[in-house]
XYZ file of C-alpha atoms in Angstrom:
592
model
C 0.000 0.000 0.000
C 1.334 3.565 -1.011
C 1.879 6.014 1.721
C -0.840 9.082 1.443
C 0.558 11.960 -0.566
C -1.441 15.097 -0.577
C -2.032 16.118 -4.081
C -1.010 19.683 -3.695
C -0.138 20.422 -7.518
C -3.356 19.965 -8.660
C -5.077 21.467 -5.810
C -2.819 24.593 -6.359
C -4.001 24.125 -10.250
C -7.618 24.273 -9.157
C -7.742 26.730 -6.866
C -5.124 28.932 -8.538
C -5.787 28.420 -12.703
C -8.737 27.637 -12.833
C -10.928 29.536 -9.803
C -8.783 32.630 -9.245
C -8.098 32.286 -5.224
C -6.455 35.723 -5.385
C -9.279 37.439 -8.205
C -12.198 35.593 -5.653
C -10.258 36.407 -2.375
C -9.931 40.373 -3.423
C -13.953 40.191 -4.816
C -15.082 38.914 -1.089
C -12.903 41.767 0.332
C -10.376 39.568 1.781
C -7.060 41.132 0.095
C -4.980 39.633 3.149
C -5.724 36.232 1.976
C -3.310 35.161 -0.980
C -2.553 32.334 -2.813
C 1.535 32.313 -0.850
C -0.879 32.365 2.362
C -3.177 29.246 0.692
C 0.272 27.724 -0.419
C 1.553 27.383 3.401
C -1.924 26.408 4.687
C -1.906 23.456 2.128
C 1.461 22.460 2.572
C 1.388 22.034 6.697
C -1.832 20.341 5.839
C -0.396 17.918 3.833
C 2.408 16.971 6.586
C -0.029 15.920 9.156
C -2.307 14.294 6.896
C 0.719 12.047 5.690
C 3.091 11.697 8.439
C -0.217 11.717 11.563
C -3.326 10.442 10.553
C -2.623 8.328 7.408
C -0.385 5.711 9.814
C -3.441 5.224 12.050
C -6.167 4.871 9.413
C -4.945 0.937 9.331
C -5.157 1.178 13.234
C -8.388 2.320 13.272
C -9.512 0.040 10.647
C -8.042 -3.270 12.586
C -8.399 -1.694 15.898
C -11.973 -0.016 16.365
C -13.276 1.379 19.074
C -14.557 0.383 22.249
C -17.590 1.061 24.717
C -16.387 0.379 28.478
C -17.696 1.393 31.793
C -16.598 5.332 30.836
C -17.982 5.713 27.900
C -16.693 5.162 24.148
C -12.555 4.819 23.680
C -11.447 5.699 20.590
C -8.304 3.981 18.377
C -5.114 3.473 19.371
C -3.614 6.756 18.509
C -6.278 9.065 17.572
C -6.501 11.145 20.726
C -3.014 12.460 19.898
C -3.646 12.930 16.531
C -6.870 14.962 17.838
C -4.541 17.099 20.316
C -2.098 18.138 17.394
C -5.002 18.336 15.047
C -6.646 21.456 17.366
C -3.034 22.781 18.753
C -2.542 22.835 15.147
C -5.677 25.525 14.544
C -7.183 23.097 12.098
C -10.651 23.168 13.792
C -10.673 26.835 13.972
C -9.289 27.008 10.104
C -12.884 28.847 8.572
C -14.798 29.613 11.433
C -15.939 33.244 12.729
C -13.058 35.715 13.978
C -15.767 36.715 16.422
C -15.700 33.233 18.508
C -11.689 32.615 17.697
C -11.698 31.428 13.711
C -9.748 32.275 11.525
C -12.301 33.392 8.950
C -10.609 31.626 6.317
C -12.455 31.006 2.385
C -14.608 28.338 2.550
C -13.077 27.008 -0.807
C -9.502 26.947 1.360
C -10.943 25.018 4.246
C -12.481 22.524 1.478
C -8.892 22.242 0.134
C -7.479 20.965 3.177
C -10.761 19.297 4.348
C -10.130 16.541 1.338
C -6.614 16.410 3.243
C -7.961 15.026 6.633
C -10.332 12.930 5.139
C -8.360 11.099 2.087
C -5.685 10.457 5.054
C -7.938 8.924 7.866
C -11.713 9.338 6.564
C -12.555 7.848 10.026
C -10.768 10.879 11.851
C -11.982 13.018 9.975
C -15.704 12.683 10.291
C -15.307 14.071 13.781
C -14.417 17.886 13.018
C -16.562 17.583 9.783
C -19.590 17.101 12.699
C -18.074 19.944 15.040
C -18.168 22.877 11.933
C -21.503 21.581 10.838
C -22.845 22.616 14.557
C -21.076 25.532 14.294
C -22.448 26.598 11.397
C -26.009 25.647 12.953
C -25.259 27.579 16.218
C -23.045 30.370 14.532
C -26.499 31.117 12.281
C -29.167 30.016 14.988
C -28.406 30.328 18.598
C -28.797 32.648 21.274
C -26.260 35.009 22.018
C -25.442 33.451 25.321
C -25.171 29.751 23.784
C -23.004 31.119 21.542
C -20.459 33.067 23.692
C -20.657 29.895 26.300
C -20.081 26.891 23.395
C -18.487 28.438 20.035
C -15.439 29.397 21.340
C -14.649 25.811 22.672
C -16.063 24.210 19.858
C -14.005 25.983 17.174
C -10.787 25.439 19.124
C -11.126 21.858 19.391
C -11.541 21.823 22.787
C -15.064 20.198 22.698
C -16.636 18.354 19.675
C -20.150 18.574 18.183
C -22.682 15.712 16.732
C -25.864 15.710 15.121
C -28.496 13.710 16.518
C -31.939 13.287 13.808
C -32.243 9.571 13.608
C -34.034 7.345 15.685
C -35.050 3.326 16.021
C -38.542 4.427 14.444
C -37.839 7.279 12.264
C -34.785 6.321 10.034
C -35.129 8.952 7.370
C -38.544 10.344 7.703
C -37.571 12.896 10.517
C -41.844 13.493 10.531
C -41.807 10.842 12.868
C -39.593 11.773 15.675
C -40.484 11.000 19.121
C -37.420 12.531 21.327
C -39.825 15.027 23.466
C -38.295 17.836 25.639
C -40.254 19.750 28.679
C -39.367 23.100 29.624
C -37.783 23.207 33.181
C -37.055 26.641 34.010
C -34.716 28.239 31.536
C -33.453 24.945 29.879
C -35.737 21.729 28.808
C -35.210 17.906 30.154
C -35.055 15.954 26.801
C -35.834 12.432 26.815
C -35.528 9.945 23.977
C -32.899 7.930 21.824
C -30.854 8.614 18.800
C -29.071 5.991 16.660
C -26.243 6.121 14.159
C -24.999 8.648 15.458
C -21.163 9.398 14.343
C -18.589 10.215 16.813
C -21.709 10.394 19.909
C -19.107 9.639 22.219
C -15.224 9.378 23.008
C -12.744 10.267 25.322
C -10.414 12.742 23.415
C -11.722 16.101 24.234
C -13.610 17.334 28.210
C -16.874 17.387 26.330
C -19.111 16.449 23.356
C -21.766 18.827 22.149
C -24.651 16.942 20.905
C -27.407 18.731 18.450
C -30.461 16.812 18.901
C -33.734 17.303 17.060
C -36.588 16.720 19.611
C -40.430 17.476 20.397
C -42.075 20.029 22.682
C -45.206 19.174 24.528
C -47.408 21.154 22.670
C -46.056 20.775 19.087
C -47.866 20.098 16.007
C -47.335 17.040 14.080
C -44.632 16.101 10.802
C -41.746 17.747 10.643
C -43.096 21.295 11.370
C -43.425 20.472 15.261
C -39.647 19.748 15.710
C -37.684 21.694 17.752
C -33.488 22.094 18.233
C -31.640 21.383 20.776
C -28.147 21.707 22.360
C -27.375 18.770 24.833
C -24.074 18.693 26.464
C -22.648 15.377 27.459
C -21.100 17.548 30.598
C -23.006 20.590 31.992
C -20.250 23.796 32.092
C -19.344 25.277 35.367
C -19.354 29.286 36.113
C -16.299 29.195 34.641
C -17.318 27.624 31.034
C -15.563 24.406 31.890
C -17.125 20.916 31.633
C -18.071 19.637 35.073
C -21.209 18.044 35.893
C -22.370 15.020 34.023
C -25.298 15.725 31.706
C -28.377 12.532 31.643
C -27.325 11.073 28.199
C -25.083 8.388 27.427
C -24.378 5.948 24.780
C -25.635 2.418 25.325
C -24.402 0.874 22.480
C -22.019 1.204 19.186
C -22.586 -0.500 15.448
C -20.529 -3.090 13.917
C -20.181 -1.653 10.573
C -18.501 -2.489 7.404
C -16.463 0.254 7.149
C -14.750 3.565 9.230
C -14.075 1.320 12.039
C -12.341 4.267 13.677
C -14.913 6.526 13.994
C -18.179 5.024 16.808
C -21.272 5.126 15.559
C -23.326 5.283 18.801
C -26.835 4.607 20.046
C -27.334 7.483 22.123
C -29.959 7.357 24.851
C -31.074 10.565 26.485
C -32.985 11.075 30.166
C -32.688 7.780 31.582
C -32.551 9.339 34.903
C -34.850 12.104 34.517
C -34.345 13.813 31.951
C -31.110 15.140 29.839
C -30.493 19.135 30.338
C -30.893 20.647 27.031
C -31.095 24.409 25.768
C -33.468 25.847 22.387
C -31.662 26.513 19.641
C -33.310 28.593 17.283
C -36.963 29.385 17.550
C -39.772 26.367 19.122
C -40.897 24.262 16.326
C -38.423 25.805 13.744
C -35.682 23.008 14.445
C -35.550 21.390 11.052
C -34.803 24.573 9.145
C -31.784 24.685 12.058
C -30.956 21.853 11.133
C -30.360 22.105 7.550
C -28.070 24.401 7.804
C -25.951 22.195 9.380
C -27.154 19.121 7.173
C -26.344 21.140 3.675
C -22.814 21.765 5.309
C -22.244 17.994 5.914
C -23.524 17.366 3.183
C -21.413 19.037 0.785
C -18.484 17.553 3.136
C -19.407 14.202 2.551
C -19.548 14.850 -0.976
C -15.599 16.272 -0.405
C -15.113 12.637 0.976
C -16.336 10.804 -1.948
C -13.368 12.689 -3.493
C -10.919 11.881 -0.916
C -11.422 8.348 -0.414
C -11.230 8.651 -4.674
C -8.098 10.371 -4.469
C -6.708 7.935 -1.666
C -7.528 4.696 -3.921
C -6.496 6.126 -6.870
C -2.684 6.592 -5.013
C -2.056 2.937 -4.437
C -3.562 1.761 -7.511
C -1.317 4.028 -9.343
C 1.377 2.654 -7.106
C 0.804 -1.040 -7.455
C 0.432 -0.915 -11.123
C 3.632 0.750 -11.281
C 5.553 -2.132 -9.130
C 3.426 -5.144 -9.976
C 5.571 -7.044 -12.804
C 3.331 -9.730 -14.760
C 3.900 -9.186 -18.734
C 7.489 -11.552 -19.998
C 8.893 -10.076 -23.176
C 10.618 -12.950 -25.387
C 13.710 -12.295 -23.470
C 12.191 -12.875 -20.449
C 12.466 -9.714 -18.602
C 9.450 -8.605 -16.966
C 7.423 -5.543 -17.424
C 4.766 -3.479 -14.819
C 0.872 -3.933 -15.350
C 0.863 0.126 -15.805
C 1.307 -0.887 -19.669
C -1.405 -2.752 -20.258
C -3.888 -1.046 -22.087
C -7.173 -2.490 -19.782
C -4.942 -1.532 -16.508
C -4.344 2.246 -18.121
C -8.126 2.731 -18.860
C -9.029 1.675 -15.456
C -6.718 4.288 -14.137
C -7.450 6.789 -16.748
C -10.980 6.899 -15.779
C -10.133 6.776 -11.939
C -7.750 9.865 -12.621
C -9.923 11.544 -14.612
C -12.663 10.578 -12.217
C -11.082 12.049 -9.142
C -10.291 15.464 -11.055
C -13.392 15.945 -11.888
C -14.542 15.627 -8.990
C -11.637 17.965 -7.050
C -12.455 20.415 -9.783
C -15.906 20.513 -9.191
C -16.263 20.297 -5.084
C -13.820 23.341 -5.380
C -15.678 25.274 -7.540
C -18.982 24.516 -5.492
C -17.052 25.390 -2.230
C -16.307 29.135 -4.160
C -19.859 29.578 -4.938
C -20.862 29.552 -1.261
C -18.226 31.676 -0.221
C -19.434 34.619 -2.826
C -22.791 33.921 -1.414
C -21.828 34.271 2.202
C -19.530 37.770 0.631
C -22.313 39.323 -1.097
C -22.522 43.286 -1.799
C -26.526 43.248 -1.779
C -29.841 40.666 -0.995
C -29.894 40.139 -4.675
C -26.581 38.803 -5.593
C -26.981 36.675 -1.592
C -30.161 34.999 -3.044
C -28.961 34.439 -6.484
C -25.034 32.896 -4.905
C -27.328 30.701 -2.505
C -29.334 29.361 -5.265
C -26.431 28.646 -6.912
C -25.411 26.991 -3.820
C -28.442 25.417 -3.281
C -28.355 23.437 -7.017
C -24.918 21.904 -6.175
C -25.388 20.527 -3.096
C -27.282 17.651 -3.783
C -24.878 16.990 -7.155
C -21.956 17.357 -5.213
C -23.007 14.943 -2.337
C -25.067 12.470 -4.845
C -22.646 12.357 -7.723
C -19.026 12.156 -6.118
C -20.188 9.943 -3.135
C -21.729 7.478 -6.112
C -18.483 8.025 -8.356
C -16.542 7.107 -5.536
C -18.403 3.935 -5.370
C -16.935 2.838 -9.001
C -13.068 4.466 -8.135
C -12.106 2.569 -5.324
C -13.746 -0.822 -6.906
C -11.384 0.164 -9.543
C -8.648 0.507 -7.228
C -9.453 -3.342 -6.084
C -9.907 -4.568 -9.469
C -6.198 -2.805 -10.389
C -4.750 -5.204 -7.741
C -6.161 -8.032 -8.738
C -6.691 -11.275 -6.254
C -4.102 -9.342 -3.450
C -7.401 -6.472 -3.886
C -9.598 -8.671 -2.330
C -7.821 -9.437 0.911
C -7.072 -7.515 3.490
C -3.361 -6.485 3.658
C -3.091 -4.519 0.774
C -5.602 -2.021 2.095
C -7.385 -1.425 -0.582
C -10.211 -3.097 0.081
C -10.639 -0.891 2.975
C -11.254 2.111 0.848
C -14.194 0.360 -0.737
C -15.768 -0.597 2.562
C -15.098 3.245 3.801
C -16.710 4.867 0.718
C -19.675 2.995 0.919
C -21.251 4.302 3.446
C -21.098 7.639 1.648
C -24.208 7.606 -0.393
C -26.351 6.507 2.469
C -25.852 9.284 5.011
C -26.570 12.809 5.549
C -29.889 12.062 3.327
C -29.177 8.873 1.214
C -28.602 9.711 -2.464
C -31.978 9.076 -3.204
C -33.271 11.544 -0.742
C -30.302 13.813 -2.534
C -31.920 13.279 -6.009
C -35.689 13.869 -4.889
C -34.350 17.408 -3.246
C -32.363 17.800 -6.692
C -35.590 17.914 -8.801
C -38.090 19.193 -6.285
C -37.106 21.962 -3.921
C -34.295 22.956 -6.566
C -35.651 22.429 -9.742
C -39.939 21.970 -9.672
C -39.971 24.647 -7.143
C -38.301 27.114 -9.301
C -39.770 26.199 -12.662
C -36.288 25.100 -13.240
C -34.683 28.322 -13.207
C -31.410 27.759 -11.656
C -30.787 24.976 -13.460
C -31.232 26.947 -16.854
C -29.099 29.548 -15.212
C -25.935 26.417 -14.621
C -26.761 24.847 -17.867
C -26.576 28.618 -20.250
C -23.521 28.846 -18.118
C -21.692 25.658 -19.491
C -22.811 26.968 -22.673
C -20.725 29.975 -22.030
C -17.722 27.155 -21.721
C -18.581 25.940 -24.845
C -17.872 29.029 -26.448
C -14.221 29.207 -25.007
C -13.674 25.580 -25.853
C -14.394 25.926 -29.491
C -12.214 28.718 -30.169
C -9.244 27.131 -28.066
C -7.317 24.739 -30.614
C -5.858 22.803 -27.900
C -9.436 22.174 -26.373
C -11.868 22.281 -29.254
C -12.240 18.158 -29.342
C -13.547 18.274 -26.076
C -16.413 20.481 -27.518
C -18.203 18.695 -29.158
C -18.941 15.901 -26.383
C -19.536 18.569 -23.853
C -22.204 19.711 -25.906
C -23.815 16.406 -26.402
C -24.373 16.184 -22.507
C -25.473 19.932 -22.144
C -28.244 18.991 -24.683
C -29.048 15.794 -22.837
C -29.079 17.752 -19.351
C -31.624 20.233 -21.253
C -33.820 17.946 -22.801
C -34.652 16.203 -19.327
C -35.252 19.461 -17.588
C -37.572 20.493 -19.979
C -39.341 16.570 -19.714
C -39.536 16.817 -16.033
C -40.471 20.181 -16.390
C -43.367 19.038 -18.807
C -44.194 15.659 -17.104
C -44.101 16.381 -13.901
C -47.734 17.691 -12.997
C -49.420 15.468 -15.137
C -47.729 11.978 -13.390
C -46.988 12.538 -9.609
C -44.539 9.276 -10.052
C -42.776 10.988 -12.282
C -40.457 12.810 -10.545
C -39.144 10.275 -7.943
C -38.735 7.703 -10.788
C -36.567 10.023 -12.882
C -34.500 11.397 -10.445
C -31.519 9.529 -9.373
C -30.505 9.344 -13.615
C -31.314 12.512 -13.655
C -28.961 13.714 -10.748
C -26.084 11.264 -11.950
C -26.689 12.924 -15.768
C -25.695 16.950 -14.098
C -23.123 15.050 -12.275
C -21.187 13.785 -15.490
C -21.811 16.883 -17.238
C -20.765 19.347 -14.297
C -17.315 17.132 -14.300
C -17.305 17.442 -17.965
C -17.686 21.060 -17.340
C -14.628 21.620 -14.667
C -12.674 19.427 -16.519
C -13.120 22.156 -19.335
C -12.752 24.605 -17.458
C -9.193 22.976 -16.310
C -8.101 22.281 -19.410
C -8.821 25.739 -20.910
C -6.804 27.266 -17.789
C -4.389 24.561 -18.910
C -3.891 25.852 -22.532
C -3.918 29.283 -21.324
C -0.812 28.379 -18.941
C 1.125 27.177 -21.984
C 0.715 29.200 -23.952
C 2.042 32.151 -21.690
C 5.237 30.067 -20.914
C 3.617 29.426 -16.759
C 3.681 25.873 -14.968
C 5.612 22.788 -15.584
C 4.537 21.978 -19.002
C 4.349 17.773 -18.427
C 1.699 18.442 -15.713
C -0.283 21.035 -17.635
C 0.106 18.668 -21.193
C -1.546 15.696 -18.765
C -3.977 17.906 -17.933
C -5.275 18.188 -21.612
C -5.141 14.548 -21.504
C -6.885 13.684 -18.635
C -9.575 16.183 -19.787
C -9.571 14.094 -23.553
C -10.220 10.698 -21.623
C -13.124 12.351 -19.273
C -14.806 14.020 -22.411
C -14.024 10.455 -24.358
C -15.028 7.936 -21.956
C -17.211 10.000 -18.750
C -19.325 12.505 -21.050
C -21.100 9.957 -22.885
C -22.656 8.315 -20.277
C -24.755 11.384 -20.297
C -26.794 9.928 -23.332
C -27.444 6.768 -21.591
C -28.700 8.341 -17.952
C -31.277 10.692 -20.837
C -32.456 7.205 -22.165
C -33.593 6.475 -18.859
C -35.170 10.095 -17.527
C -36.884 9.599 -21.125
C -38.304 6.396 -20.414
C -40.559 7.946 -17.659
C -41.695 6.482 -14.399
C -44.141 3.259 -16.415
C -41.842 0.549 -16.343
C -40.443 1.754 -12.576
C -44.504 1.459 -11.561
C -46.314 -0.910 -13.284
C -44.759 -4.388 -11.520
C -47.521 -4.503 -8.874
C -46.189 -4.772 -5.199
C -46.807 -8.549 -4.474
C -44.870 -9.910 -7.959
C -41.766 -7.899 -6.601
């Protein structure tokens, strides 16, 4: 198994090239940000990805963690790796100035997210949960919450969760039956939450637990849920955990994958009640919620990419190494030359650019919306915003899915077992589609709240803007080939907007039928897109003399194989919107 490298050149390419960081950075009115600045932040990144957590993803993996008499232990390890991580500033990296951030670009903290989580995806999951809550409390809390719990949670000192799920409720969060009772200035919340990552461990004085619940006189469905903040340890007069709060975990999953990181049953109240606190307004907790949920969910999207990037690295590796072909005179020659071992890593290169590319460009897009001049250009950033978030979480989390299968099939029979590593990977990245909203859930918000809602506005807006590309591309001669196929899957995209558009009201099945193919079709042509995009910043780059040509020619390349081999499956995902929701309905329920 290779040993992680972070893939700084073509982050720098990205974020440089192809988005600007110093044209965006000067636009949001943050002129002391730069790209030497983004250059440092990457690099330090990329030493305690590789030489901290990468050693103890393998730990984690073999190791697990444990629930004993004091609650959950974590890995071997990772409770060191957590102290450097937050000595390091790392939690604090994009957070408000006003509770101790640094108030760095969102599109910067993405950068290095992919770091943490292509490294040790297991690790990682448990600052991904602490910014989503401080998003959620930084946007919805009280004052006071927020000057007692932000500051600790964006040092690193305490960790935050996110507690929807429970035994009965699984996805439909209209069912939740976690109540909470006023008491004075704080509520006693009673109920349990399952699958809930990183609910417990031992590596920081307290865990801040989010936790969606019910007050005694709320309506019913999803508009009678209310927000909570639970402390596993009450704070002191002096803001410091002391007195043990009434929730617990009782029990932790035996998954397939991210061994490292618990995945708790977390009961709340057994002995009275748990002391909780409102965030946000009574009855108004799901929109809290989401604000955290869109954050994680964009994250996990970032991971589909990372555990992508981290397969791709020792597949490249062990097809470079692994001899297998005899020439006549018997020397031996690496797999990397056969031509069915190059396509597979062709498309997982080509694949996990893409997908940098795009999660990168996304990640921009919300930072212009959180730095706009005026309501107007907020509301038209955030729809913006809005449209990618279920692509980015649906379609890298499902490419990922194909990438590090790849990465086993490279290896062969020593793919399948265990002490490669590979295989790890695969189990890691599959739980990616199913949480934070399984992809399917991704998909339905995809083509209802962001496309039916709208009369399919935005997505007219992202698809005239390829078209834009287009335009570039054909009058670039190193990038005109790819012109043509991008255009074939711009067309495709339009043609099923305008179906669902016209379908839609007429057959209610419609929309849930078409949706996934459709989501997977914007996918494929948004990669097509930044891969366009990359390769026109590319050309430009040669052709003023700028960059290490080899890396910039590849880049051309890379682009050629996407359009050549990724694009077209655009045609085929149409077929299927086309074919309409009949054949997905008409088996009737008992012949299934």
């Amino acid at each position: 198994m290779a040993d992680y490298v972070h893939p700084y050149r073509d982050t720098e390419f990205v974020l440089n090239e192809v988005l600007g960081f110093e044209r965006l950075c000067a636009e949001l009115g943050l002129g002391d940000i730069n790209s030497e600045l983004a250059a440092a932040v990457l690099t330090e990144a990329g030493k305690l990805g590789a030489e901290v957590l990468a050693p103890l993803n393998a730990i984690g993996d073999r190791e697990g963690v444990r629930l004993t008499e004091h609650g959950v232990k974590e890995a071997p390890g990772f409770a060191d790796a957590y102290r450097l991580f937050s000595e390091g500033g790392w939690c604090s990296l994009t957070a408000p100035e006003a509770f101790g951030g640094q108030a760095l670009p969102n599109v910067l903290g993405t950068a290095v997210s992919e770091v943490w989580h292509a490294a040790n995806m297991a690790f990682a999951l448990c600052p991904l949960l602490t910014q989503g809550a401080i998003e959620a409390l930084a946007h919805h809390a009280s004052a006071p919450l927020q000057a007692r719990y932000l500051p600790r949670l964006v040092s690193g000192e305490w960790t935050g969760t996110m507690n929807l799920t429970e035994p009965d409720a699984g996805s439909d969060l209209a069912a939740v039956k976690a109540r909470a009772v006023p008491e004075g200035e704080h509520y006693r919340i009673t109920g349990q939450k399952i699958f809930i990552s990183w609910g417990d461990h031992q590596m920081t004085t307290n865990v801040i637990h989010l936790v969606l619940a019910r007050l005694p006189d709320a309506p019913a469905g999803v508009k009678g849920i209310s927000l909570f903040l639970v402390p596993k340890f009450l704070p002191n007069a002096a803001g410091e955990a002391a007195e043990p709060n009434d929730v617990r975990c009782v029990s932790l999953e035996h998954k397939l994958g991210i061994h490292g990181s618990p995945t708790c049953t977390m009961s709340f109240g057994e002995q009275g009640g748990a002391i909780g606190y409102l965030v946000g307004e009574p009855h108004a907790g799901l929109a809290c919620m989401f604000t955290m949920m869109n954050h994680a969910r964009q994250a996990v999207g970032l991971q589909g990419l990372a555990i992508s990037e981290r397969a791709w690295q020792d597949a490249r590796s062990y097809a470079r190494e692994r001899l297998q072909g005899t020439q006549r005179d018997g020397s031996r020659y690496p797999i990397i030359r056969f031509p069915d071992v190059r396509r597979m890593l062709m498309q997982m290169k080509a694949s996990t650019e893409a997908m940098r590319a795009l999660a990168l460009l996304a990640a921009s897009e919300l930072d212009r919306a959180r730095h706009a001049p005026d309501p107007a250009s907020h509301r038209a950033r955030q729809g913006r915003v809005d449209l990618y978030t279920p692509i980015i979480k649906g379609w890298l989390t499902e490419l990922a899915q194909e990438v590090t299968s790849l990465a086993v099939q490279v290896h062969g029979g020593m793919g399948y077992v265990e002490e490669t590593g590979v295989a790890r990977h695969f189990r890691d990245a599959r739980i990616l589609p199913i949480y934070e909203g399984t992809n399917g859930i991704q998909a339905m918000d995809l083509v209802g709240r962001k496309t039916l809602a709208n009369d399919g506005a935005l997505l007219a807006e992202l698809l005239d803007d390829i078209d834009t590309t287009l335009g570039h591309l054909r009058q670039d001669a190193r990038c005109s080939r790819l012109a043509a196929p991008l255009a074939e899957a711009l067309a495709a995209a339009r043609r099923a907007r305008q179906y669902l558009l016209e379908g839609a009201a007429s057959d209610p099945a419609l929309p849930g039928s078409v949706a996934f193919n459709l989501m997977m079709l914007l996918g494929y042509l948004c990669g097509g897109w930044a891969m366009a995009r990359s390769a026109l910043a590319a050309s430009a780059a040669l052709a003023a003399g700028r960059g290490d040509p080899a890396f910039l020619e590849a880049k051309l390349v890379t682009a050629g194989f996407y359009a050549d081999h990724l694009l077209p499956r655009t045609g085929a995902l149409l077929a299927s919107v086309l074919a309409g929701s009949h054949s997905t309905m008409a088996l009737v329920e008992e012949l299934f």
